[in-house]
Backbone as CSV, one residue per row, in Angstrom:
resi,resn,N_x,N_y,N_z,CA_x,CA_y,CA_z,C_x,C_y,C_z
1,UNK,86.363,56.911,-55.800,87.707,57.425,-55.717,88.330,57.345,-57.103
2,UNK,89.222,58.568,-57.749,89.885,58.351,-58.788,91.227,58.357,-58.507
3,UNK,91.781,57.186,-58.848,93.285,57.166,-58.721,94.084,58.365,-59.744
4,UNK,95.028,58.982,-58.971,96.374,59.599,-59.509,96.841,59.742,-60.793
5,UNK,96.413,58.386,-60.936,96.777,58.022,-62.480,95.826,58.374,-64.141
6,UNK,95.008,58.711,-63.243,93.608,59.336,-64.479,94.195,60.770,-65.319
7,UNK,94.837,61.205,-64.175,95.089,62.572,-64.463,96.900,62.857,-64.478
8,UNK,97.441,62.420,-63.926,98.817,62.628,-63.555,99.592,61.769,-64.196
9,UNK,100.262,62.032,-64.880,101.216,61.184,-65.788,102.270,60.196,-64.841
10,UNK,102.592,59.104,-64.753,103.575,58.360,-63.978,102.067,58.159,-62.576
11,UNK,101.530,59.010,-62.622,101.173,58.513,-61.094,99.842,57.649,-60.566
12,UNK,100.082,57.394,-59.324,99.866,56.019,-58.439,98.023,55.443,-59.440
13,UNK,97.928,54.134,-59.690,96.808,53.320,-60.149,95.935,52.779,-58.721
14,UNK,94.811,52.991,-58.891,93.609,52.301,-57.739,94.909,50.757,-56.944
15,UNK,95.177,49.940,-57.483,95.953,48.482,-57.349,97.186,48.819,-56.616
16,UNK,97.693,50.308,-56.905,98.961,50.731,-56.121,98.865,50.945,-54.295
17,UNK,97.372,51.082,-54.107,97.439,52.105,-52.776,97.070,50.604,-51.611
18,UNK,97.720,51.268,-50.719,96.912,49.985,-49.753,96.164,50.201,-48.880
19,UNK,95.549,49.624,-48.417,93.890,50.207,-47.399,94.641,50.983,-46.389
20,UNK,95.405,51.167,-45.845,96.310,51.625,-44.742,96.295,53.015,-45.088
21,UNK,96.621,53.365,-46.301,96.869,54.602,-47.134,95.271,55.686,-47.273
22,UNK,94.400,54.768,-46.960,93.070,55.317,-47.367,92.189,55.348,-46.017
23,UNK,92.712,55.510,-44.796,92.823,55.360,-43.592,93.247,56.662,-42.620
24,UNK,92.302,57.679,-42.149,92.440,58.706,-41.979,91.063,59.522,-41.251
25,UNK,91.745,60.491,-40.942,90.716,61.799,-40.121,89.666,62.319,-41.166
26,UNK,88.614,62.711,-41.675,87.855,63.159,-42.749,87.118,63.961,-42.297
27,UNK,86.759,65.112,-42.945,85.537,65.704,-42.680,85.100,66.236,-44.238
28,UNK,83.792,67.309,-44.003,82.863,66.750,-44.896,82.166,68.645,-45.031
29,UNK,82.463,69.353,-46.230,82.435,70.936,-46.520,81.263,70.711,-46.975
30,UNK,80.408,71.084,-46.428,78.705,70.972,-47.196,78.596,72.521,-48.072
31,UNK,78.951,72.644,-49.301,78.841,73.674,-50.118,76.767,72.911,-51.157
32,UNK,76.260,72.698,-50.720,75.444,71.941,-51.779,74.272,73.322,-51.707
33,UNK,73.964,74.123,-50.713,73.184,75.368,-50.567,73.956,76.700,-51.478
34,UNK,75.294,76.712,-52.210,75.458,77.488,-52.565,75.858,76.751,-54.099
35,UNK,76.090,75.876,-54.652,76.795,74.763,-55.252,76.047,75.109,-56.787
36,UNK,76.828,75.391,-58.036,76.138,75.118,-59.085,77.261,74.357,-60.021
37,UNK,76.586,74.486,-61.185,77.350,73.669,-61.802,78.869,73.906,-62.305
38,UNK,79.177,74.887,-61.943,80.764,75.493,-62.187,81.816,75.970,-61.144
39,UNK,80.914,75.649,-59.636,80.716,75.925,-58.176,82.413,75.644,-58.046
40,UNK,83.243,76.507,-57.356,84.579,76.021,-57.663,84.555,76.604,-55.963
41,UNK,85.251,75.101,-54.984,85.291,75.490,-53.514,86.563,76.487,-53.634
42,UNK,86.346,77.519,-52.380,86.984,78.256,-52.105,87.851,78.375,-50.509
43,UNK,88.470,79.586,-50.487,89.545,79.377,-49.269,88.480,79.945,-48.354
44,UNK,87.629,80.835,-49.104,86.835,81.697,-47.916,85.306,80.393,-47.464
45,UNK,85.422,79.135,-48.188,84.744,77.726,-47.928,85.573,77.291,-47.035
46,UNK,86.472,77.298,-46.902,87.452,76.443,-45.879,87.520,77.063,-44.658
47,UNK,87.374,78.397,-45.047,87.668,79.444,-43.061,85.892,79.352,-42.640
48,UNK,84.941,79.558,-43.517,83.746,79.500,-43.121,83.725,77.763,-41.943
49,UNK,84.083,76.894,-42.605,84.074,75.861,-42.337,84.692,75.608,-40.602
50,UNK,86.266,75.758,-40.882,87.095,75.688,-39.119,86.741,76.915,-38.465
51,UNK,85.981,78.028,-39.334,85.507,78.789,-37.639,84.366,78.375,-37.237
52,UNK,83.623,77.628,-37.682,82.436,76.911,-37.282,82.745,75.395,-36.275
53,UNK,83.439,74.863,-37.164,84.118,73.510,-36.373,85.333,72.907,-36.195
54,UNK,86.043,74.298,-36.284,87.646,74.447,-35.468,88.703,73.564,-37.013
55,UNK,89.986,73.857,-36.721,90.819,73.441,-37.868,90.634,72.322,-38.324
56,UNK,91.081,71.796,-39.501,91.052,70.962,-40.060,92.556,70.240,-40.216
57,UNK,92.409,69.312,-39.127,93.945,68.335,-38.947,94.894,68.022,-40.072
58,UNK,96.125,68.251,-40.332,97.055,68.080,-40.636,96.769,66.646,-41.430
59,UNK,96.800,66.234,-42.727,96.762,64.276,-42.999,95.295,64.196,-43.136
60,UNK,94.379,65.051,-42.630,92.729,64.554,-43.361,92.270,64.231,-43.827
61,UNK,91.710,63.734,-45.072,90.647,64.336,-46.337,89.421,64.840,-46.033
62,UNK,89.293,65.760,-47.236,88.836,66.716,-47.304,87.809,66.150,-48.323
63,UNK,86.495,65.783,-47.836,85.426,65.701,-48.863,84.212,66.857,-48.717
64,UNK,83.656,67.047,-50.522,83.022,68.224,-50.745,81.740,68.007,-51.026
65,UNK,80.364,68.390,-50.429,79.118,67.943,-50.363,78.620,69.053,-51.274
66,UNK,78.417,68.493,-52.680,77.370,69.424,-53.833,76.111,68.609,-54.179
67,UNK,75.866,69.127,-54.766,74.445,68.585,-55.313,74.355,67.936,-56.472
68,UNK,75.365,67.398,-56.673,75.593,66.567,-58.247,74.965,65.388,-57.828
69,UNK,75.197,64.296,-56.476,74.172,63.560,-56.116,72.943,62.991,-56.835
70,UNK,72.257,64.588,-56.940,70.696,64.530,-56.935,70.470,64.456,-58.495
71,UNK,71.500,64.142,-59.626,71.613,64.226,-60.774,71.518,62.614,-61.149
72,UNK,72.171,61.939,-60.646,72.800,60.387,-60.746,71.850,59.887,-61.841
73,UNK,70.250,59.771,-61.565,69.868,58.580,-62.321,69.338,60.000,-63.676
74,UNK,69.919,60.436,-63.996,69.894,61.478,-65.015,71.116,61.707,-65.818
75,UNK,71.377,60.981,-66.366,73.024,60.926,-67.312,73.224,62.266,-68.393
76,UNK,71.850,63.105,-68.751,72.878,64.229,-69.249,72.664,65.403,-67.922
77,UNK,72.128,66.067,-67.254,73.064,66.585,-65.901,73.472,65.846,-65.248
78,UNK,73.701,64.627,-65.041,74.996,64.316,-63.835,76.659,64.505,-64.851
79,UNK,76.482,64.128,-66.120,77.853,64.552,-66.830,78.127,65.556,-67.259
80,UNK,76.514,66.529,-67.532,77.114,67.916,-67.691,78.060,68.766,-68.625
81,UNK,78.057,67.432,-69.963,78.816,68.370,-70.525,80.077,68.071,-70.157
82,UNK,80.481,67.107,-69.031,82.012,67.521,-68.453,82.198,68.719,-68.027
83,UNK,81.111,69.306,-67.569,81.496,70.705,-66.497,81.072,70.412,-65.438
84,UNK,81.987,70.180,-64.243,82.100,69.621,-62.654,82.180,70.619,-62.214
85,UNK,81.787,70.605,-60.741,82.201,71.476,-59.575,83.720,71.137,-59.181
86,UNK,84.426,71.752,-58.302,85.449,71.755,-58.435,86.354,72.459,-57.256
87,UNK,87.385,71.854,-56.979,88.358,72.604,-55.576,88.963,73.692,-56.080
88,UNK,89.356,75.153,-56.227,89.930,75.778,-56.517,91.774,75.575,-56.322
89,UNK,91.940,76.091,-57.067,93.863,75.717,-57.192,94.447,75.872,-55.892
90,UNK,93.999,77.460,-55.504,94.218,78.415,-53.822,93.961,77.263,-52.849
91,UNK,92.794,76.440,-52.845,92.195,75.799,-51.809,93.507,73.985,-51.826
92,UNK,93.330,73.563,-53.073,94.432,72.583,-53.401,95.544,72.560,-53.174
């Protein structure tokens, strides 16, 4: 998990949140069959998704299954340069 604060100026640090907060409905967008390294999820990922297994509840999270995984014990593709896959803005 990256806290708020990596990226967002003023906002929330890992030490801020309380387990209560991280406590929720989840499901799980398996994009890893279409997934490359610039793979940016989409809205037409999200309708593929709830017409298959109905909406996605109100308060969820939303985790994204790529294939960066299969990179891990490989440190120059798992960092890539710093080019990630990625949620699109539309989808965010």
């Amino acid at each position: 998990m990256d806290a708020p604060s990596h990226c967002i100026h003023g906002g929330r640090f890992i030490h801020d949140f309380d387990v209560n907060d991280l406590i929720m409905p989840c499901v799980v967008i398996d994009v890893s069959c279409k997934c490359h390294e610039r793979y940016s999820l989409s809205v037409q990922d999200v309708e593929d998704f709830e017409s298959q297994f109905g909406p996605i509840a109100q308060g969820s999270s939303v985790m994204v299954k790529t294939v960066c995984s299969k990179f891990w014990h490989t440190p120059s593709k798992y960092h890539n340069n710093h080019v990630f896959q990625s949620v699109s803005s539309e989808v965010a």
